Amino acid sequence: MRTIVRQRRNKTFGGIYSMATQSLMLIDGNSIVNRAFFALPMLNDRQGHNVNAVFGFVNILLKALNAYKPDKLIVAFDKHGHNFRKDIYPDYKANRHGMPDDLASQMPVLHELLEKLHVSVVEKAGIEADDIIGTISKSFGGNPYVL
């Protein structure tokens, strides 16, 4: 797996996972942050920066952790740029608009927050979060919670 994704060690959840892991939660970070961004009104921090996506993401994360209480947690993100699916099908996501600037500006804040919470984050240029989740899920061997 280390050749596929970059990982940050997770002090709280003990790294990516091990065979002793009984329950694993995998989160598609882009999916959840987009849902939060478009569902919530603008919420500004003290400096006037919009943080609605970060706020919504954290609320969803905390509810999921409370509901499922996984032993391990991994959040996967898409990396900006070309991905292998466009090589297979050139019109892949051709009608989608890019990430709004207001959401893009919140991504570093979210990544920093997840790092401070010791949440494992995986991302790899050219590979989408759902492909990362599928790879980890298959190698895990159990039935992870996927959000």
XYZ file of C-alpha atoms in Angstrom:
147
model
C 0.000 0.000 0.000
C 2.803 2.436 0.692
C 3.552 2.636 -3.024
C -0.031 3.756 -3.707
C -0.697 6.397 -1.081
C 1.142 8.919 1.025
C 0.228 8.544 4.653
C 0.582 10.512 7.833
C 1.061 8.442 10.954
C -1.910 8.491 13.213
C -1.059 8.685 16.905
C -4.660 8.443 18.084
C -5.708 5.588 15.818
C -2.297 3.864 15.664
C -1.227 4.331 12.052
C -3.035 3.151 8.960
C -4.232 -0.207 10.301
C -2.952 -3.607 11.313
C -4.296 -7.131 11.262
C -5.453 -6.542 14.856
C -7.787 -3.773 13.684
C -11.337 -4.879 14.337
C -13.191 -1.954 12.815
C -12.030 0.508 10.221
C -13.754 3.671 9.025
C -12.832 5.013 5.591
C -13.994 8.489 4.623
C -14.023 10.038 1.158
C -12.878 13.473 2.278
C -13.764 15.239 -0.962
C -17.293 13.866 -0.930
C -17.966 14.921 2.659
C -16.344 18.357 2.364
C -18.309 19.091 -0.831
C -21.546 18.016 0.832
C -20.806 20.277 3.796
C -19.791 23.234 1.636
C -22.951 23.227 -0.470
C -25.315 22.358 2.396
C -24.312 25.055 4.856
C -24.486 28.837 4.632
C -21.266 30.793 4.775
C -19.754 30.724 8.260
C -16.852 33.067 8.892
C -14.020 32.770 11.372
C -12.680 35.774 13.288
C -10.556 36.825 10.320
C -13.583 36.742 7.992
C -12.622 33.547 6.137
C -15.435 31.169 5.218
C -15.142 27.900 7.173
C -18.532 26.303 6.488
C -17.017 23.245 4.752
C -14.578 22.611 7.614
C -17.333 23.060 10.200
C -19.687 20.712 8.359
C -16.962 18.113 7.740
C -16.016 18.028 11.418
C -19.667 17.711 12.478
C -20.188 14.757 10.124
C -16.901 13.188 11.254
C -17.752 13.486 14.951
C -21.246 12.036 14.431
C -19.811 9.091 12.484
C -17.128 8.423 15.099
C -19.697 8.560 17.877
C -22.127 6.281 16.027
C -19.666 3.605 14.851
C -16.711 3.933 17.255
C -14.099 2.523 14.849
C -10.676 1.325 16.003
C -9.037 3.049 13.035
C -9.939 6.023 10.856
C -8.599 6.974 7.436
C -9.666 9.976 5.365
C -8.839 9.853 1.648
C -8.681 12.906 -0.594
C -8.388 13.461 -4.333
C -5.273 15.315 -5.417
C -5.846 18.166 -7.859
C -4.831 17.404 -11.412
C -5.004 14.704 -14.049
C -6.114 11.207 -13.060
C -5.916 7.835 -14.757
C -9.662 7.670 -15.449
C -9.319 10.502 -17.966
C -6.822 8.352 -19.881
C -9.409 5.570 -20.069
C -12.360 7.831 -20.863
C -11.439 11.364 -22.024
C -14.916 12.736 -21.220
C -14.729 11.580 -17.592
C -16.278 14.353 -15.475
C -16.187 16.627 -18.529
C -19.359 18.436 -17.445
C -18.247 19.025 -13.880
C -17.178 22.447 -12.748
C -13.932 22.809 -10.845
C -13.786 23.263 -7.094
C -15.038 26.729 -6.098
C -12.256 29.015 -4.859
C -14.076 29.474 -1.552
C -14.009 25.712 -0.976
C -10.435 25.316 -2.237
C -9.279 27.907 0.305
C -10.714 25.745 3.110
C -8.868 22.566 2.099
C -5.520 23.506 3.728
C -7.419 24.410 6.915
C -9.151 21.015 6.902
C -5.897 19.150 6.263
C -4.197 21.028 9.101
C -7.078 20.264 11.451
C -7.029 16.545 10.588
C -3.281 16.480 11.189
C -3.728 18.105 14.601
C -6.420 15.523 15.408
C -3.958 12.768 14.416
C -6.263 11.463 11.705
C -4.563 9.420 8.978
C -4.908 11.117 5.608
C -4.108 9.398 2.321
C -3.892 10.971 -1.113
C -2.002 10.287 -4.304
C -1.715 12.298 -7.507
C -3.656 10.681 -10.325
C -5.805 8.516 -8.046
C -9.187 9.522 -6.667
C -10.245 9.087 -3.062
C -12.798 6.401 -3.901
C -10.087 4.320 -5.608
C -7.865 4.695 -2.550
C -10.767 3.648 -0.337
C -11.452 0.622 -2.536
C -7.801 -0.440 -2.378
C -7.601 -0.087 1.399
C -10.991 -1.748 1.876
C -9.991 -4.754 -0.211
C -6.662 -5.158 1.571
C -8.333 -4.769 4.982
C -10.300 -7.955 4.487
C -13.112 -7.032 6.856
C -16.171 -4.871 6.362
C -15.031 -1.306 6.935
C -17.449 1.538 7.470
C -17.261 3.718 4.359
C -18.521 7.269 4.494
